[in-house]
PDB file of C-alpha atoms in Angstrom:
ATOM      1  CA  UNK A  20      17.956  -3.813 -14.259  1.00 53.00           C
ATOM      2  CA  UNK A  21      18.424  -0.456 -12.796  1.00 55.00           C
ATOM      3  CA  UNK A  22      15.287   1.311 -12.819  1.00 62.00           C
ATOM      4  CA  UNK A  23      11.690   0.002 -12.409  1.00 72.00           C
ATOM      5  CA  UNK A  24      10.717   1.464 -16.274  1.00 70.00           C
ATOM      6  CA  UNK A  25      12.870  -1.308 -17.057  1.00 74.00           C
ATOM      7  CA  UNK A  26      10.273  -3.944 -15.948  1.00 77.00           C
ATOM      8  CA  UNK A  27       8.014  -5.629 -18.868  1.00 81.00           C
ATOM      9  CA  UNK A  28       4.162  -6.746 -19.441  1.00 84.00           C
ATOM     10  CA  UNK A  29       5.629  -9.988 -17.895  1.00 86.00           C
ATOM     11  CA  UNK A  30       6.843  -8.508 -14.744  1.00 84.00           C
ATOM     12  CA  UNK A  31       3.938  -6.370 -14.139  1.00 82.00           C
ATOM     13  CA  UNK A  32       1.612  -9.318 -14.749  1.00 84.00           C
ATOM     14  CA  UNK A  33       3.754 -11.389 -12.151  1.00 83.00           C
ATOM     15  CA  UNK A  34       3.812  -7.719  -9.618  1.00 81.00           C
ATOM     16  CA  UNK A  35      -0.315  -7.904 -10.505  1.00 81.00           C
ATOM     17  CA  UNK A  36      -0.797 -11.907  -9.332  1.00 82.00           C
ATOM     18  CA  UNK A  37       1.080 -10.834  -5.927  1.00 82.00           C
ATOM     19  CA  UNK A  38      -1.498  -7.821  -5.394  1.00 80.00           C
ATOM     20  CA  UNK A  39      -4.263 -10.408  -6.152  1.00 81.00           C
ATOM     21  CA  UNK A  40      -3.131 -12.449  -3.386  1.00 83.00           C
ATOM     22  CA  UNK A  41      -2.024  -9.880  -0.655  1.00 82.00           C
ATOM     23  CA  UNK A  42      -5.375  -8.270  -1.867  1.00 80.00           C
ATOM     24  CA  UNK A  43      -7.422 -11.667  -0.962  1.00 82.00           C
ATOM     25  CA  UNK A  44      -5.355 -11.532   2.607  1.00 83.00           C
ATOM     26  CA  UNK A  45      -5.808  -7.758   3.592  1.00 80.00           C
ATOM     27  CA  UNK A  46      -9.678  -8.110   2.997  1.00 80.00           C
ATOM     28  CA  UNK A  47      -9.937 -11.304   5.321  1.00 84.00           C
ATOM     29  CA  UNK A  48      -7.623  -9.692   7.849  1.00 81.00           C
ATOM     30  CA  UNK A  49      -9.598  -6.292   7.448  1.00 79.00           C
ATOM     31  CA  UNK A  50     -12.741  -8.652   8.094  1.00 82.00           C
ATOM     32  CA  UNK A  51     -11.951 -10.226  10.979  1.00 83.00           C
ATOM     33  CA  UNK A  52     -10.868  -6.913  12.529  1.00 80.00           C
ATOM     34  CA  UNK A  53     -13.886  -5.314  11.895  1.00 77.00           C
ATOM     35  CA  UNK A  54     -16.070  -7.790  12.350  1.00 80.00           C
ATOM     36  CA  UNK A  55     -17.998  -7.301   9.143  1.00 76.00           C
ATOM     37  CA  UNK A  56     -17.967  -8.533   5.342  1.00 78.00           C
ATOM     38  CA  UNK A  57     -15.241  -6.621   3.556  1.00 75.00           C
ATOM     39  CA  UNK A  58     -15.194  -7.323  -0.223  1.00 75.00           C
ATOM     40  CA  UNK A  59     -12.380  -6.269  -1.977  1.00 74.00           C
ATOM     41  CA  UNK A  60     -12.498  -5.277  -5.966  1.00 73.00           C
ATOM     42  CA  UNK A  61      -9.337  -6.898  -8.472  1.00 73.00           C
ATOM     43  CA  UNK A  62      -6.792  -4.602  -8.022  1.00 76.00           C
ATOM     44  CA  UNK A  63      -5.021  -2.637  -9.945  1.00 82.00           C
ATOM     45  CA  UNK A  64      -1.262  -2.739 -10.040  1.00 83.00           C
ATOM     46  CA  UNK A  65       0.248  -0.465 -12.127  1.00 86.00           C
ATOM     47  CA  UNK A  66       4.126   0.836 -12.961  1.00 85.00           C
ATOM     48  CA  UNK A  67       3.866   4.634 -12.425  1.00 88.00           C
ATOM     49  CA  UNK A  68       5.907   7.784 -12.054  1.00 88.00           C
ATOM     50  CA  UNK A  69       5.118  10.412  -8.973  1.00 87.00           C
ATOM     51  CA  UNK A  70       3.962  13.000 -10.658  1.00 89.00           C
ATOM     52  CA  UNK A  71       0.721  10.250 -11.860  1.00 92.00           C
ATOM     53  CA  UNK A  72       0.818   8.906  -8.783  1.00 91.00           C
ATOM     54  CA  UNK A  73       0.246  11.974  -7.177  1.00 92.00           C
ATOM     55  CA  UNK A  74      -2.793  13.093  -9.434  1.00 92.00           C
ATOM     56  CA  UNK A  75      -4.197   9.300  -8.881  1.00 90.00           C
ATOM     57  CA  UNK A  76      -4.300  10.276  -5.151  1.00 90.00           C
ATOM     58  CA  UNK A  77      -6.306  13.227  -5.809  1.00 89.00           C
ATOM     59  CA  UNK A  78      -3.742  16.048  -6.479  1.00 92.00           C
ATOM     60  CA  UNK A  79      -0.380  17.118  -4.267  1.00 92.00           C
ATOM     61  CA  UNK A  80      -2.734  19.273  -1.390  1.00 91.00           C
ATOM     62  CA  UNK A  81      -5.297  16.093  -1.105  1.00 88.00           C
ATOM     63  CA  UNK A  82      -5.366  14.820   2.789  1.00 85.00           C
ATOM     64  CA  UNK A  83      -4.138  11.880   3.182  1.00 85.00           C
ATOM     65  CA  UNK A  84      -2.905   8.696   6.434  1.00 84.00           C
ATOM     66  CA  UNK A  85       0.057   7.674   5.056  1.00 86.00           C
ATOM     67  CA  UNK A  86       1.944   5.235   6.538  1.00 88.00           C
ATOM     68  CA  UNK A  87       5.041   3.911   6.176  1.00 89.00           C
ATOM     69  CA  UNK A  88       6.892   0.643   6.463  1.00 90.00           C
ATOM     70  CA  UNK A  89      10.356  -0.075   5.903  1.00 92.00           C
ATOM     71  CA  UNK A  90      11.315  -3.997   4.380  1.00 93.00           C
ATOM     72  CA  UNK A  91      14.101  -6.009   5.560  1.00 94.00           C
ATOM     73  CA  UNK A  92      16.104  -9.447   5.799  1.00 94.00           C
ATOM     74  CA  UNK A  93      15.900 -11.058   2.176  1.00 92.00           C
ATOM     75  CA  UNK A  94      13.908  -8.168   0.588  1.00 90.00           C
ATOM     76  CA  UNK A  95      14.771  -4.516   1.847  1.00 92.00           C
ATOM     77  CA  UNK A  96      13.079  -1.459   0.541  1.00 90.00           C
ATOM     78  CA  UNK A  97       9.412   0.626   1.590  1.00 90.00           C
ATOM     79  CA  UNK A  98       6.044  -0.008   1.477  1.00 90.00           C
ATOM     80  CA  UNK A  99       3.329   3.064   1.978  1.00 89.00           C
ATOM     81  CA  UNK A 100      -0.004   2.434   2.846  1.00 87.00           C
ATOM     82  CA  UNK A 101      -2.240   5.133   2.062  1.00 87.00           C
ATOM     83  CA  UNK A 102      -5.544   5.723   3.338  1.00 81.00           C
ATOM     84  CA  UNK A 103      -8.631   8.370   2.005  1.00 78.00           C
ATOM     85  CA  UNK A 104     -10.674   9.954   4.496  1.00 74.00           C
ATOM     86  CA  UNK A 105     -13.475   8.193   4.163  1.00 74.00           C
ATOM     87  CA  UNK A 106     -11.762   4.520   4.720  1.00 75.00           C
ATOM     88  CA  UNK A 107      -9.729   6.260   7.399  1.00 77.00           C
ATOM     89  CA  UNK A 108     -12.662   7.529   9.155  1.00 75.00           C
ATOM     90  CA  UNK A 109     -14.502   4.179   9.339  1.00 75.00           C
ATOM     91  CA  UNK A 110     -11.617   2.212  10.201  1.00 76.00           C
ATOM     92  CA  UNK A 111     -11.372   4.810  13.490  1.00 79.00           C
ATOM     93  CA  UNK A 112     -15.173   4.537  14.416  1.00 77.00           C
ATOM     94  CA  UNK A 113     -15.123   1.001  14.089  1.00 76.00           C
ATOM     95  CA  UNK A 114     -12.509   0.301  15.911  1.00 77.00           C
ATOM     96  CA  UNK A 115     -12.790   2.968  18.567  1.00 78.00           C
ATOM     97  CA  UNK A 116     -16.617   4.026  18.631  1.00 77.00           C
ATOM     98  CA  UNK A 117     -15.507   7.273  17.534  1.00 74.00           C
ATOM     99  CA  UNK A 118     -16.335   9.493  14.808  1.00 72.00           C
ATOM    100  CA  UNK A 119     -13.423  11.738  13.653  1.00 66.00           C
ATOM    101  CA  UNK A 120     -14.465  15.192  13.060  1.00 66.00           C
ATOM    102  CA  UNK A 121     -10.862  16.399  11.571  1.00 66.00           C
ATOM    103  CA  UNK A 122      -8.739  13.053   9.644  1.00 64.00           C
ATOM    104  CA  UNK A 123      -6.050  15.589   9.636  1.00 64.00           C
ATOM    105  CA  UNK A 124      -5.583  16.162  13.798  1.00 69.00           C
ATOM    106  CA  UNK A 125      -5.749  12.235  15.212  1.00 73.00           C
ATOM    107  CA  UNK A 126      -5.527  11.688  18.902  1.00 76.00           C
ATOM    108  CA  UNK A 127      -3.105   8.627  20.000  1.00 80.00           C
ATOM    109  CA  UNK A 128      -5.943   6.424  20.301  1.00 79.00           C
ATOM    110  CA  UNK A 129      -7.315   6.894  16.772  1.00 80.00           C
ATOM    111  CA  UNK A 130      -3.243   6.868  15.383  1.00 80.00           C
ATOM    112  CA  UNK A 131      -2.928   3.239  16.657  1.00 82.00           C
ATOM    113  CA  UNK A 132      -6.076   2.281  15.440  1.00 80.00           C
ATOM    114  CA  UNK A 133      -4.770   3.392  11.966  1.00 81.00           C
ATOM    115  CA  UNK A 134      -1.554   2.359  12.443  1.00 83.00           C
ATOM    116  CA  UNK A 135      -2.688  -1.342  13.659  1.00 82.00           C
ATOM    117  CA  UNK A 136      -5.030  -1.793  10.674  1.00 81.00           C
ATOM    118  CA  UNK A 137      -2.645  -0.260   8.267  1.00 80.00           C
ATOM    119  CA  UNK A 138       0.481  -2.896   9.333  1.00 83.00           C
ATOM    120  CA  UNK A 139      -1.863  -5.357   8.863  1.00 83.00           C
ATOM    121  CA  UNK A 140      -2.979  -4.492   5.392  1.00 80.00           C
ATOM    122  CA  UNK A 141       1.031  -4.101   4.550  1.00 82.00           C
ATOM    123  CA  UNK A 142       2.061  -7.107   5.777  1.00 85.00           C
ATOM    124  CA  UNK A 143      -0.669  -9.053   3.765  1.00 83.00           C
ATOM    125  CA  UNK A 144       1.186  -8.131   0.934  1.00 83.00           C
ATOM    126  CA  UNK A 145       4.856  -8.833   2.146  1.00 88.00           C
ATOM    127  CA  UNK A 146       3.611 -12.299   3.329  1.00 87.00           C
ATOM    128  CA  UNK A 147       2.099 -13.073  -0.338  1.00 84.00           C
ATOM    129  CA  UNK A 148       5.676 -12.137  -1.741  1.00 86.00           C
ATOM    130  CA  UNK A 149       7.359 -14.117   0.382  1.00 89.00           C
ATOM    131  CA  UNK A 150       4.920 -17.091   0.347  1.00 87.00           C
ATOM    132  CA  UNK A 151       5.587 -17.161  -3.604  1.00 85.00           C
ATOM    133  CA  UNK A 152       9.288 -16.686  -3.437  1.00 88.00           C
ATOM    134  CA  UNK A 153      10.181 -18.693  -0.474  1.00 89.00           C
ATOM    135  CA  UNK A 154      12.050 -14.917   1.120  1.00 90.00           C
ATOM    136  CA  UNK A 155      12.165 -13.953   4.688  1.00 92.00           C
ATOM    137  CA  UNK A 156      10.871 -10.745   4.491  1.00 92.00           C
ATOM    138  CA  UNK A 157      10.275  -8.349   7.750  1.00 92.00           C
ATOM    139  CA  UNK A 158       8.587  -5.193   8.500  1.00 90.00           C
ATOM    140  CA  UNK A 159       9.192  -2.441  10.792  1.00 91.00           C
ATOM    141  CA  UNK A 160       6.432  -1.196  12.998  1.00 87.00           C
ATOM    142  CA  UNK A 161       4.219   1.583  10.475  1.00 85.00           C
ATOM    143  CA  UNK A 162       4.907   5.500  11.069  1.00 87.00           C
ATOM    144  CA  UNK A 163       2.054   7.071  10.312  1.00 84.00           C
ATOM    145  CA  UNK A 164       1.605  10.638   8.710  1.00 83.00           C
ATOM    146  CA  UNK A 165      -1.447  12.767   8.337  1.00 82.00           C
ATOM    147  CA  UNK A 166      -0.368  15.292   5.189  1.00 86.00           C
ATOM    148  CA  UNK A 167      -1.327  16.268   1.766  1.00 90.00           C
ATOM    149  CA  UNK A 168      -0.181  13.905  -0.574  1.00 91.00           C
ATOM    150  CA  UNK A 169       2.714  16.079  -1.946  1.00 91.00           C
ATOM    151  CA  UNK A 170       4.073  15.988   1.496  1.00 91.00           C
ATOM    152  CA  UNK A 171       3.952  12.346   1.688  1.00 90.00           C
ATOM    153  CA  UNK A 172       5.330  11.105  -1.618  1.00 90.00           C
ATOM    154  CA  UNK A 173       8.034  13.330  -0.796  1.00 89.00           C
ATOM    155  CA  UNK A 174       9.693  10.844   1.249  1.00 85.00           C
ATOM    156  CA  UNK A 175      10.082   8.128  -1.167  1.00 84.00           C
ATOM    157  CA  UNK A 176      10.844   9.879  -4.208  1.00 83.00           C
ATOM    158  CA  UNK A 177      13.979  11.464  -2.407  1.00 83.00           C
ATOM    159  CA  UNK A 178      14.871   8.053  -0.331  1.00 79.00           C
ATOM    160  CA  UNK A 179      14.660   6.325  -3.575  1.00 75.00           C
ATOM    161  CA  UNK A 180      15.968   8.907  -5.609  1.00 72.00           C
ATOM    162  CA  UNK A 181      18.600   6.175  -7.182  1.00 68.00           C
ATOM    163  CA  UNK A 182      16.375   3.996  -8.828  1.00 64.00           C
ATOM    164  CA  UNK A 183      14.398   6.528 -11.015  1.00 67.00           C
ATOM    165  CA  UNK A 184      10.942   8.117 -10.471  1.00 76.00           C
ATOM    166  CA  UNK A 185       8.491   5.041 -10.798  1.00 79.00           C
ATOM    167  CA  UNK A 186       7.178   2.702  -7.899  1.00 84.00           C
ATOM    168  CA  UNK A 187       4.515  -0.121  -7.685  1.00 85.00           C
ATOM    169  CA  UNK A 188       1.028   1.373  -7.113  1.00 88.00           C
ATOM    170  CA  UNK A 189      -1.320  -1.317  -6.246  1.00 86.00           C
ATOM    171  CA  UNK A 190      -5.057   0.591  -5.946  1.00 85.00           C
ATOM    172  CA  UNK A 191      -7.823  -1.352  -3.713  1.00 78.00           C
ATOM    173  CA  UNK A 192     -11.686  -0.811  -3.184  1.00 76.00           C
ATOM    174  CA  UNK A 193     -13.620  -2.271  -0.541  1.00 70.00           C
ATOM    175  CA  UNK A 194     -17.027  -2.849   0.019  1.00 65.00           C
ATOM    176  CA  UNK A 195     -17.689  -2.766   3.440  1.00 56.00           C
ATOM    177  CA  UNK A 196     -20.798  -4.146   3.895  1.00 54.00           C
ATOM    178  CA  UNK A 197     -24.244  -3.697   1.946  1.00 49.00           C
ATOM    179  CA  UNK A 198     -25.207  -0.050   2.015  1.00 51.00           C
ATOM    180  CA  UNK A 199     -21.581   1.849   2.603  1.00 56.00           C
ATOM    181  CA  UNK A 200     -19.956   3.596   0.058  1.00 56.00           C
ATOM    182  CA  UNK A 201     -17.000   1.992  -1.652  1.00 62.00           C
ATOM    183  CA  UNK A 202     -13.710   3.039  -0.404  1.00 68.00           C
ATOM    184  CA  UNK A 203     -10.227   3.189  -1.204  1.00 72.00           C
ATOM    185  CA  UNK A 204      -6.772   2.635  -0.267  1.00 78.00           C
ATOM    186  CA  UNK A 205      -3.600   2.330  -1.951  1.00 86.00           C
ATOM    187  CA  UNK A 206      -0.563   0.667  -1.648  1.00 86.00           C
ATOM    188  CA  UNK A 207       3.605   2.122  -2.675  1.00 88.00           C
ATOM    189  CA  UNK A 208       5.704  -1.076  -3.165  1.00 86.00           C
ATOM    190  CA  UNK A 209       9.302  -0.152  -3.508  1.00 86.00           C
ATOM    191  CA  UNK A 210      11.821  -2.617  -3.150  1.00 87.00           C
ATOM    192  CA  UNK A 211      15.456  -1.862  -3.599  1.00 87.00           C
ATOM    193  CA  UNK A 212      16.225  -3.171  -7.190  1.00 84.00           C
ATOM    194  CA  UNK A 213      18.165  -5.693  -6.256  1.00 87.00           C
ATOM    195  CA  UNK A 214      15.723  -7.228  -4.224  1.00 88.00           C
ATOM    196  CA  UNK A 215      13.184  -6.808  -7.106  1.00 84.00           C
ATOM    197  CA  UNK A 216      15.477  -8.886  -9.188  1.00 85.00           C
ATOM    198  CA  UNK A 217      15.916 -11.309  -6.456  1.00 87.00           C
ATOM    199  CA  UNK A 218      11.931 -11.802  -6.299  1.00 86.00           C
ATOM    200  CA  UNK A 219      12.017 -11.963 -10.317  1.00 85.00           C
ATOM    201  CA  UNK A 220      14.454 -14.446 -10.226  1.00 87.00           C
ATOM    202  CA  UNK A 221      12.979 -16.478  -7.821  1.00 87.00           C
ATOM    203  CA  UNK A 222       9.196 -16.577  -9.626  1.00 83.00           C
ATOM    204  CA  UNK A 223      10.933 -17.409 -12.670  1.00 82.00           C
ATOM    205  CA  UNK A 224      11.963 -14.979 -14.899  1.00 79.00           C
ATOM    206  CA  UNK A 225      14.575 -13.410 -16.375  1.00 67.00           C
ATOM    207  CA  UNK A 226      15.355  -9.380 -15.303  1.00 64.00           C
TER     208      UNK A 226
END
């Protein structure tokens, strides 16, 4: 395997069962950080080219907090974490007391709220992947990006130019607590390909 569009139904189901998991694990991390009842909706996990992955995002000159986490040791690769506004903006005045008025100009204090909450959300997921596989898996601290979604996809469709134009989008929605509005927040798993095959391998099946 070369490219991701060479993955099957199988594969997908097995990428889906690990975004089930690291689903289960970001919304009892994001619970216990908050201190409130965060239910989190069956995700969807879906094989998708940029261009779909940018109109799934709301179009190329929607504001988004990226941020971004590189993988290494047994699996190496990037994972994005992207946050909306409106998660983004609870996630600050939670955490800080503070309501945002502008997402899109953070001070240092709100950034590391972001950032803290958003490398634990990421490395939910990379600890269900290596919990099934049995890989030691690490994760860089998160660099994190307030830009329109054009801007930020730009980075791994030209670091990851080689293996084609399709990545892992896993989509989440929370439910904070009774009363809030649903949010959002999606997830860009792109392991090298030879890693992918490794994790393949290692769950069972053939790639």
């Amino acid at each position: 395997m070369d490219q991701y569009n060479e993955l099957n139904e199988m594969h997908i189901d097995v990428l889906r069962e690990i975004g089930n998991i690291g689903s289960g694990n970001a919304a009892t991390a994001l619970s216990t950080m908050l201190d409130r009842k965060v239910d989190i909706s069956v995700p969807q996990v879906r094989i998708l080219d940029y261009a779909t992955v940018t109109e799934e995002l709301g179009g190329p000159e929607a504001l988004l907090a990226g941020l971004l986490l590189f993988l290494s040791g047994d699996v190496t690769g990037m994972i994005m974490f992207l946050l909306h506004k409106d998660f983004a903006q609870m996630v600050i005045s939670t955490l800080t007391g503070m309501e945002p008025d502008n997402v899109g100009d953070l001070d240092e204090f709100s950034s590391s709220a972001v950032c803290e909450v958003g490398n634990i959300m990421a490395a939910s997921y990379v600890n269900a992947i290596a919990s099934l596989t049995g890989q030691v898996i690490d994760i860089s601290p998160p660099d994190i990006c307030v830009d329109m979604v054009g801007a930020i996809l730009s980075v791994p469709a030209i670091y990851f130019a080689n293996i084609g134009d399709k990545i892992i989008f896993i989509q989440d929605e929370f439910d904070k607590q009774e009363g809030d509005r649903r949010s959002s927040s999606h997830i860009l798993m792109i392991p090298e390909t030879d890693s992918l095959k490794t994790l393949m391998t290692k769950l069972g099946l053939a790639i």
